[in-house]
Amino acid sequence: MMQAYEKERPDLAPYAARSETSRGRRFSENFKDSRTDFQRDRDRIIHCAAFRRLEYKTQVFVNHEGDYYRTRLTHTLEVAQIARGTARAMGLNEELAEAIALAHDLGHTPFGHSGEDLLDELMKDHGGFEHNRQSLRIVEELEERYPNFSGLNLTFETREGIIKHSSFHDRPDITEMKDYLPGVVPTLEAQIINLADEIAYNNHDIDDGLTSGLLDLIELREAAPLVDRTFRQIETLYPGIDETRKKYQAISFLIGYLINDLVLHSTSMLREHDIRSLNDLREKNIPAVCFSPETRQENSRLKEFLSQNLYTHYRVERMRIKGKMVLSALFKTYHENPTLLPQKHQRMFEHAGKERVICDYIAGMTDRYALDEYKKLFEPFERT
């Protein structure tokens, strides 16, 4: 079997992660081709079942509310696009950044963060629930594709990027996960994902919020100077442009502005701290990928506005409460009647524990599947 690596970009920066210096995979394999390790990780993630299910998992709006709105899958693709472009501009490993981006939301529950909060509450006596840990559990244990091991057998660097992902919504505690260098910063490629995620969800939530009518553009521009400045730029460049095209252009320009600020300030941070290799980065333990202080402050004002006016809007709150009710009822019913679960999952009780298996099963559901399952269990005339 072929083992040689395909050559990575010759212009990678000295502090970029490289396949040939990877800490490797948990299980030894013979490979059928010469893709780099990080290319192989990316491809395995794209082809796994959990990735396909992201198409019908909520971002802010539940899938059946309209075909236009983002889902976990479209969000993930946007994060991957931003991460790859940022990595290339900084001379970093695009394949590793893309792999982590594509995997960063695999463990999300149906109904967004409300589903995650509900499962964490229900699992408080059984290890809790956190979606980064669930993403890692999926790629290490739950995917079943290969003959000699469970999971996807990804490289250490991709798995580390998954478990150390941190953003406005994600603050994982991995102090007990000794295999993943707790307290030590991950690769620069992994650090990019934190900000690529933020850039993606802020901007697509502006788009979806304006399209749905939940956000008022005048109020948004008054509250977020970063957004107002971008709209003014578009109005100067394209006077008389219609509102729809203006919105799309403003969001595109805003994404470009944030990426450019991220690249310039992060590169400056690397020079300032004299980081010349991945070992330097880990030894100095510097979170080097970040916005400039001015942009960070302006971006925080935008996040605050979205939090107050979109994420807690009464229409979003209604679906949040409904989603928690559906998942709570499913968990309680499966716990009291475990024979309702597919036999494949019942056989896992002895190994993983009944509660964890039920949690895995529910976390893997799409919004649509969870609602259908609820109807089958609780509506008398629904076919089972």
Short mmCIF file of C-alpha atoms in Angstrom, two decimals:
data_model
loop_
_atom_site.label_atom_id
_atom_site.label_comp_id
_atom_site.label_asym_id
_atom_site.label_seq_id
_atom_site.Cartn_x
_atom_site.Cartn_y
_atom_site.Cartn_z
CA MET A 1 0.00 0.00 0.00
CA MET A 2 1.13 3.55 -0.78
CA GLN A 3 2.43 5.57 2.18
CA ALA A 4 4.30 8.53 0.62
CA TYR A 5 2.92 11.99 1.26
CA GLU A 6 1.69 14.23 -1.50
CA LYS A 7 3.75 17.38 -1.26
CA GLU A 8 2.23 20.23 0.70
CA ARG A 9 2.45 23.84 -0.47
CA PRO A 10 6.12 24.83 -0.78
CA ASP A 11 5.39 28.33 0.52
CA LEU A 12 4.00 27.32 3.94
CA ALA A 13 5.14 29.64 6.72
CA PRO A 14 7.65 28.14 9.20
CA TYR A 15 4.98 28.16 11.95
CA ALA A 16 2.40 26.28 9.85
CA ALA A 17 1.40 22.73 10.77
CA ARG A 18 2.69 20.04 8.42
CA SER A 19 1.53 16.50 7.79
CA GLU A 20 5.05 15.09 7.98
CA THR A 21 5.45 16.43 11.55
CA SER A 22 1.94 15.49 12.71
CA ARG A 23 1.59 13.68 16.03
CA GLY A 24 -0.26 11.09 14.01
CA ARG A 25 -3.35 8.93 14.30
CA ARG A 26 -4.36 6.58 17.09
CA PHE A 27 -4.44 3.56 14.81
CA SER A 28 -1.84 2.64 12.21
CA GLU A 29 -3.19 2.36 8.67
CA ASN A 30 -2.03 1.46 5.19
CA PHE A 31 -3.32 4.05 2.75
CA LYS A 32 -4.39 3.53 -0.85
CA ASP A 33 -3.06 6.88 -2.15
CA SER A 34 -0.64 9.69 -1.38
CA ARG A 35 -2.91 12.41 0.00
CA THR A 36 -1.45 14.39 2.88
CA ASP A 37 -2.72 13.52 6.35
CA PHE A 38 -4.79 16.68 6.63
CA GLN A 39 -6.32 16.22 3.17
CA ARG A 40 -7.33 12.73 4.25
CA ASP A 41 -8.89 14.10 7.47
CA ARG A 42 -10.89 16.63 5.48
CA ASP A 43 -12.19 13.99 3.06
CA ARG A 44 -13.16 11.59 5.86
CA ILE A 45 -15.15 14.31 7.60
CA ILE A 46 -17.02 15.28 4.42
CA HIS A 47 -18.04 11.66 3.81
CA CYS A 48 -19.18 10.84 7.36
CA ALA A 49 -22.86 10.53 8.32
CA ALA A 50 -22.72 13.25 10.98
CA PHE A 51 -21.59 15.78 8.37
CA ARG A 52 -24.56 15.00 6.10
CA ARG A 53 -26.99 15.45 8.99
CA LEU A 54 -25.87 19.07 9.43
CA GLU A 55 -28.07 19.93 6.43
CA TYR A 56 -31.20 19.65 8.59
CA LYS A 57 -29.89 21.05 11.89
CA THR A 58 -30.76 24.52 13.10
CA GLN A 59 -28.54 27.56 13.04
CA VAL A 60 -30.95 30.26 14.28
CA PHE A 61 -34.09 29.45 12.30
CA VAL A 62 -35.53 25.93 12.30
CA ASN A 63 -35.21 24.24 8.92
CA HIS A 64 -38.91 24.15 8.07
CA GLU A 65 -39.31 27.92 8.54
CA GLY A 66 -37.89 28.52 5.07
CA ASP A 67 -35.44 27.14 2.54
CA TYR A 68 -33.47 30.40 2.50
CA TYR A 69 -32.14 30.38 6.05
CA ARG A 70 -28.77 28.99 7.07
CA THR A 71 -28.44 25.52 8.55
CA ARG A 72 -25.49 23.99 10.38
CA LEU A 73 -24.26 22.70 7.02
CA THR A 74 -24.32 26.02 5.18
CA HIS A 75 -22.75 27.68 8.24
CA THR A 76 -20.02 25.04 8.30
CA LEU A 77 -19.24 25.58 4.61
CA GLU A 78 -19.03 29.34 5.16
CA VAL A 79 -16.65 28.83 8.10
CA ALA A 80 -14.50 26.51 5.98
CA GLN A 81 -14.35 29.05 3.16
CA ILE A 82 -13.30 31.87 5.52
CA ALA A 83 -10.82 29.63 7.35
CA ARG A 84 -9.20 28.43 4.16
CA GLY A 85 -8.81 31.95 2.76
CA THR A 86 -7.38 33.24 6.04
CA ALA A 87 -4.96 30.31 6.31
CA ARG A 88 -3.71 30.87 2.77
CA ALA A 89 -3.17 34.59 3.36
CA MET A 90 -1.09 33.78 6.46
CA GLY A 91 0.90 30.98 4.81
CA LEU A 92 -0.73 28.35 7.01
CA ASN A 93 -1.94 24.83 6.19
CA GLU A 94 -5.25 25.25 4.36
CA GLU A 95 -6.11 21.55 4.51
CA LEU A 96 -5.84 21.40 8.31
CA ALA A 97 -7.84 24.61 8.74
CA GLU A 98 -10.51 23.26 6.39
CA ALA A 99 -10.68 19.89 8.15
CA ILE A 100 -11.19 21.47 11.58
CA ALA A 101 -13.76 23.91 10.18
CA LEU A 102 -15.77 21.11 8.56
CA ALA A 103 -15.79 19.13 11.82
CA HIS A 104 -16.30 21.92 14.34
CA ASP A 105 -20.11 21.57 14.53
CA LEU A 106 -20.54 17.80 14.03
CA GLY A 107 -21.67 17.36 17.64
CA HIS A 108 -24.41 19.98 17.60
CA THR A 109 -27.86 18.89 18.68
CA PRO A 110 -31.13 19.62 16.91
CA PHE A 111 -32.61 23.05 17.74
CA GLY A 112 -29.29 24.80 18.14
CA HIS A 113 -27.82 25.86 21.46
CA SER A 114 -31.15 25.35 23.26
CA GLY A 115 -30.88 21.63 22.44
CA GLU A 116 -27.35 21.55 23.78
CA ASP A 117 -28.38 23.32 27.00
CA LEU A 118 -31.27 20.88 27.48
CA LEU A 119 -29.11 17.77 27.00
CA ASP A 120 -26.47 19.16 29.34
CA GLU A 121 -29.15 19.64 31.99
CA LEU A 122 -30.59 16.15 31.48
CA MET A 123 -27.09 14.60 31.57
CA LYS A 124 -25.81 16.52 34.62
CA ASP A 125 -25.49 13.32 36.66
CA HIS A 126 -23.99 11.36 33.76
CA GLY A 127 -21.09 13.47 32.53
CA GLY A 128 -23.01 16.38 31.03
CA PHE A 129 -23.11 17.37 27.38
CA GLU A 130 -21.00 19.85 25.41
CA HIS A 131 -21.01 19.91 21.63
CA ASN A 132 -17.22 20.09 21.15
CA ARG A 133 -16.86 16.94 23.24
CA GLN A 134 -19.66 15.39 21.21
CA SER A 135 -17.92 16.32 17.95
CA LEU A 136 -14.79 14.61 19.25
CA ARG A 137 -16.85 11.60 20.39
CA ILE A 138 -18.29 11.31 16.88
CA VAL A 139 -14.91 11.27 15.14
CA GLU A 140 -13.30 9.02 17.78
CA GLU A 141 -16.08 6.53 18.53
CA LEU A 142 -19.51 6.91 16.97
CA GLU A 143 -18.81 6.90 13.23
CA GLU A 144 -18.67 3.32 11.91
CA ARG A 145 -16.95 3.17 8.51
CA TYR A 146 -13.66 1.33 8.85
CA PRO A 147 -12.92 -2.37 9.51
CA ASN A 148 -10.29 -2.07 12.25
CA PHE A 149 -11.41 0.82 14.44
CA SER A 150 -14.35 2.97 15.45
CA GLY A 151 -14.48 6.64 14.50
CA LEU A 152 -12.57 8.31 11.68
CA ASN A 153 -9.02 7.94 13.06
CA LEU A 154 -8.17 11.57 12.39
CA THR A 155 -4.79 13.14 13.10
CA PHE A 156 -4.04 14.58 16.53
CA GLU A 157 -3.97 18.14 15.15
CA THR A 158 -7.49 17.90 13.71
CA ARG A 159 -8.87 16.30 16.88
CA GLU A 160 -7.13 18.89 19.04
CA GLY A 161 -8.65 21.67 16.93
CA ILE A 162 -12.12 20.18 17.41
CA ILE A 163 -11.94 19.89 21.20
CA LYS A 164 -10.24 23.28 21.69
CA HIS A 165 -12.65 25.22 19.50
CA SER A 166 -13.69 28.35 21.38
CA SER A 167 -16.05 31.15 20.38
CA PHE A 168 -18.81 33.46 21.63
CA HIS A 169 -21.03 30.39 22.14
CA ASP A 170 -18.36 27.81 23.01
CA ARG A 171 -16.16 27.75 26.12
CA PRO A 172 -15.09 24.11 26.52
CA ASP A 173 -13.34 22.88 29.67
CA ILE A 174 -10.80 20.21 28.71
CA THR A 175 -8.69 20.23 31.88
CA GLU A 176 -9.33 16.51 32.38
CA MET A 177 -8.51 15.58 28.77
CA LYS A 178 -4.80 14.96 29.27
CA ASP A 179 -4.33 13.56 25.75
CA TYR A 180 -4.99 16.99 24.24
CA LEU A 181 -2.44 19.25 25.97
CA PRO A 182 -4.90 21.12 28.21
CA GLY A 183 -3.86 24.69 28.87
CA VAL A 184 -1.69 24.81 25.75
CA VAL A 185 -2.80 26.71 22.64
CA PRO A 186 -3.54 24.61 19.55
CA THR A 187 -2.08 25.17 16.08
CA LEU A 188 -2.60 28.49 14.35
CA GLU A 189 -4.89 26.71 11.92
CA ALA A 190 -7.13 25.71 14.84
CA GLN A 191 -7.03 29.23 16.24
CA ILE A 192 -8.27 30.56 12.89
CA ILE A 193 -11.47 28.51 13.24
CA ASN A 194 -12.49 30.42 16.36
CA LEU A 195 -12.59 33.71 14.47
CA ALA A 196 -13.79 32.26 11.15
CA ASP A 197 -16.78 30.86 13.05
CA GLU A 198 -17.48 34.27 14.55
CA ILE A 199 -17.16 36.09 11.22
CA ALA A 200 -19.49 33.58 9.57
CA TYR A 201 -22.28 33.54 12.12
CA ASN A 202 -22.30 37.30 12.74
CA ASN A 203 -22.63 38.05 9.04
CA HIS A 204 -25.08 35.33 8.08
CA ASP A 205 -27.22 36.19 11.10
CA ILE A 206 -27.34 39.80 9.84
CA ASP A 207 -28.45 38.45 6.45
CA ASP A 208 -31.05 36.04 7.85
CA GLY A 209 -32.22 38.53 10.47
CA LEU A 210 -32.83 41.28 7.92
CA THR A 211 -34.47 38.89 5.44
CA SER A 212 -36.82 37.50 8.10
CA GLY A 213 -37.75 40.97 9.34
CA LEU A 214 -36.54 40.22 12.85
CA LEU A 215 -33.81 42.86 12.57
CA ASP A 216 -34.32 46.50 11.69
CA LEU A 217 -31.55 47.87 9.45
CA ILE A 218 -31.73 51.41 10.84
CA GLU A 219 -31.39 50.13 14.41
CA LEU A 220 -28.56 47.80 13.38
CA ARG A 221 -26.62 50.61 11.74
CA GLU A 222 -27.10 52.90 14.74
CA ALA A 223 -25.94 50.22 17.20
CA ALA A 224 -23.03 48.79 15.21
CA PRO A 225 -20.64 51.36 13.67
CA LEU A 226 -18.78 48.55 11.92
CA VAL A 227 -21.92 47.70 9.95
CA ASP A 228 -22.88 51.32 9.33
CA ARG A 229 -19.43 52.14 7.96
CA THR A 230 -19.65 49.21 5.55
CA PHE A 231 -23.12 50.25 4.29
CA ARG A 232 -21.86 53.80 3.77
CA GLN A 233 -18.99 52.44 1.70
CA ILE A 234 -21.40 50.52 -0.54
CA GLU A 235 -23.69 53.57 -0.88
CA THR A 236 -20.68 55.62 -2.03
CA LEU A 237 -19.42 52.98 -4.44
CA TYR A 238 -22.84 52.11 -5.89
CA PRO A 239 -25.22 55.09 -5.53
CA GLY A 240 -28.83 54.16 -6.22
CA ILE A 241 -28.29 50.42 -5.72
CA ASP A 242 -31.43 48.58 -4.56
CA GLU A 243 -31.70 47.50 -0.92
CA THR A 244 -31.29 43.78 -1.56
CA ARG A 245 -28.08 44.18 -3.55
CA LYS A 246 -26.84 46.75 -1.04
CA LYS A 247 -27.30 44.24 1.79
CA TYR A 248 -25.43 41.49 -0.03
CA GLN A 249 -22.56 43.78 -1.00
CA ALA A 250 -22.30 45.23 2.50
CA ILE A 251 -22.09 41.77 4.06
CA SER A 252 -19.48 40.69 1.50
CA PHE A 253 -17.39 43.80 2.16
CA LEU A 254 -17.75 43.34 5.92
CA ILE A 255 -16.50 39.75 5.74
CA GLY A 256 -13.54 40.91 3.64
CA TYR A 257 -12.75 43.70 6.10
CA LEU A 258 -12.79 41.33 9.08
CA ILE A 259 -10.60 38.74 7.34
CA ASN A 260 -8.09 41.40 6.34
CA ASP A 261 -7.95 42.80 9.88
CA LEU A 262 -7.53 39.27 11.25
CA VAL A 263 -4.67 38.45 8.88
CA LEU A 264 -2.80 41.72 9.44
CA HIS A 265 -3.11 41.76 13.24
CA SER A 266 -2.35 38.05 13.65
CA THR A 267 0.74 38.32 11.46
CA SER A 268 1.85 41.30 13.56
CA MET A 269 1.31 39.24 16.74
CA LEU A 270 3.52 36.45 15.39
CA ARG A 271 6.30 38.94 14.65
CA GLU A 272 5.89 40.69 18.00
CA HIS A 273 6.26 37.44 19.94
CA ASP A 274 8.96 36.10 17.62
CA ILE A 275 7.05 32.92 16.85
CA ARG A 276 9.00 31.03 14.20
CA SER A 277 7.64 27.51 14.54
CA LEU A 278 4.75 25.50 15.92
CA ASN A 279 6.96 24.55 18.87
CA ASP A 280 7.55 28.25 19.57
CA LEU A 281 3.81 28.82 19.54
CA ARG A 282 3.14 26.03 22.04
CA GLU A 283 6.06 26.95 24.31
CA LYS A 284 5.11 30.64 24.43
CA ASN A 285 1.43 29.63 24.64
CA ILE A 286 0.20 32.66 22.72
CA PRO A 287 -3.34 32.91 21.29
CA ALA A 288 -1.88 34.70 18.28
CA VAL A 289 -4.84 34.70 15.88
CA CYS A 290 -7.03 37.65 16.82
CA PHE A 291 -8.61 40.88 15.60
CA SER A 292 -7.03 44.24 16.26
CA PRO A 293 -8.27 45.83 19.53
CA GLU A 294 -10.40 48.36 17.64
CA THR A 295 -12.09 45.74 15.47
CA ARG A 296 -12.55 43.43 18.46
CA GLN A 297 -14.41 46.20 20.29
CA GLU A 298 -16.61 47.03 17.32
CA ASN A 299 -17.34 43.37 16.68
CA SER A 300 -18.38 42.98 20.32
CA ARG A 301 -20.95 45.75 19.87
CA LEU A 302 -22.34 43.91 16.85
CA LYS A 303 -22.56 40.63 18.81
CA GLU A 304 -24.33 42.41 21.66
CA PHE A 305 -26.90 43.86 19.26
CA LEU A 306 -27.55 40.46 17.67
CA SER A 307 -27.87 38.84 21.09
CA GLN A 308 -30.45 41.37 22.24
CA ASN A 309 -32.42 41.69 19.02
CA LEU A 310 -32.16 38.37 17.17
CA TYR A 311 -31.21 35.46 19.42
CA THR A 312 -33.79 36.45 22.06
CA HIS A 313 -36.47 37.64 19.64
CA TYR A 314 -39.86 36.21 20.63
CA ARG A 315 -40.13 34.18 17.39
CA VAL A 316 -36.72 32.58 18.02
CA GLU A 317 -37.63 32.09 21.71
CA ARG A 318 -40.84 30.26 20.76
CA MET A 319 -38.88 27.74 18.71
CA ARG A 320 -36.25 27.45 21.44
CA ILE A 321 -38.90 26.55 24.03
CA LYS A 322 -40.64 24.19 21.61
CA GLY A 323 -37.34 22.45 20.78
CA LYS A 324 -36.48 21.93 24.45
CA MET A 325 -39.96 20.52 25.07
CA VAL A 326 -39.60 18.05 22.19
CA LEU A 327 -36.13 16.82 23.21
CA SER A 328 -37.07 16.61 26.90
CA ALA A 329 -40.10 14.46 26.08
CA LEU A 330 -38.03 12.21 23.80
CA PHE A 331 -35.30 11.72 26.40
CA LYS A 332 -37.79 10.92 29.18
CA THR A 333 -39.73 8.49 26.99
CA TYR A 334 -36.62 6.63 25.76
CA HIS A 335 -35.27 6.46 29.31
CA GLU A 336 -38.50 4.94 30.62
CA ASN A 337 -39.01 2.73 27.54
CA PRO A 338 -35.54 1.91 26.17
CA THR A 339 -36.96 -0.72 23.81
CA LEU A 340 -38.21 2.19 21.68
CA LEU A 341 -34.63 2.75 20.57
CA PRO A 342 -33.25 0.84 17.57
CA GLN A 343 -31.66 -2.47 18.64
CA LYS A 344 -28.25 -1.27 17.49
CA HIS A 345 -28.38 1.42 20.17
CA GLN A 346 -29.81 -0.88 22.82
CA ARG A 347 -26.78 -3.14 22.39
CA MET A 348 -24.55 -0.21 23.33
CA PHE A 349 -26.08 0.27 26.81
CA GLU A 350 -23.61 -2.05 28.52
CA HIS A 351 -20.58 -0.33 27.00
CA ALA A 352 -21.59 3.35 27.18
CA GLY A 353 -24.48 3.45 29.68
CA LYS A 354 -28.15 3.91 28.89
CA GLU A 355 -28.21 7.68 29.43
CA ARG A 356 -25.18 8.34 27.21
CA VAL A 357 -26.58 6.17 24.41
CA ILE A 358 -29.91 8.02 24.55
CA CYS A 359 -28.03 11.32 24.57
CA ASP A 360 -25.96 10.26 21.53
CA TYR A 361 -29.11 9.17 19.71
CA ILE A 362 -30.94 12.46 20.34
CA ALA A 363 -27.88 14.62 19.66
CA GLY A 364 -27.53 12.94 16.27
CA MET A 365 -31.09 13.78 15.23
CA THR A 366 -31.90 16.51 12.77
CA ASP A 367 -34.60 19.04 13.67
CA ARG A 368 -36.94 17.37 11.21
CA TYR A 369 -36.30 13.86 12.54
CA ALA A 370 -36.81 14.97 16.15
CA LEU A 371 -40.15 16.59 15.30
CA ASP A 372 -41.25 13.52 13.32
CA GLU A 373 -40.25 11.20 16.17
CA TYR A 374 -42.17 13.36 18.62
CA LYS A 375 -45.29 13.12 16.45
CA LYS A 376 -44.94 9.33 16.11
CA LEU A 377 -44.68 8.89 19.87
CA PHE A 378 -47.27 11.39 21.08
CA GLU A 379 -49.85 11.95 18.34
CA PRO A 380 -52.31 9.01 18.39
CA PHE A 381 -53.16 9.03 14.68
CA GLU A 382 -49.61 9.46 13.41
CA ARG A 383 -48.18 6.39 11.66
CA THR A 384 -45.29 4.77 13.51
#
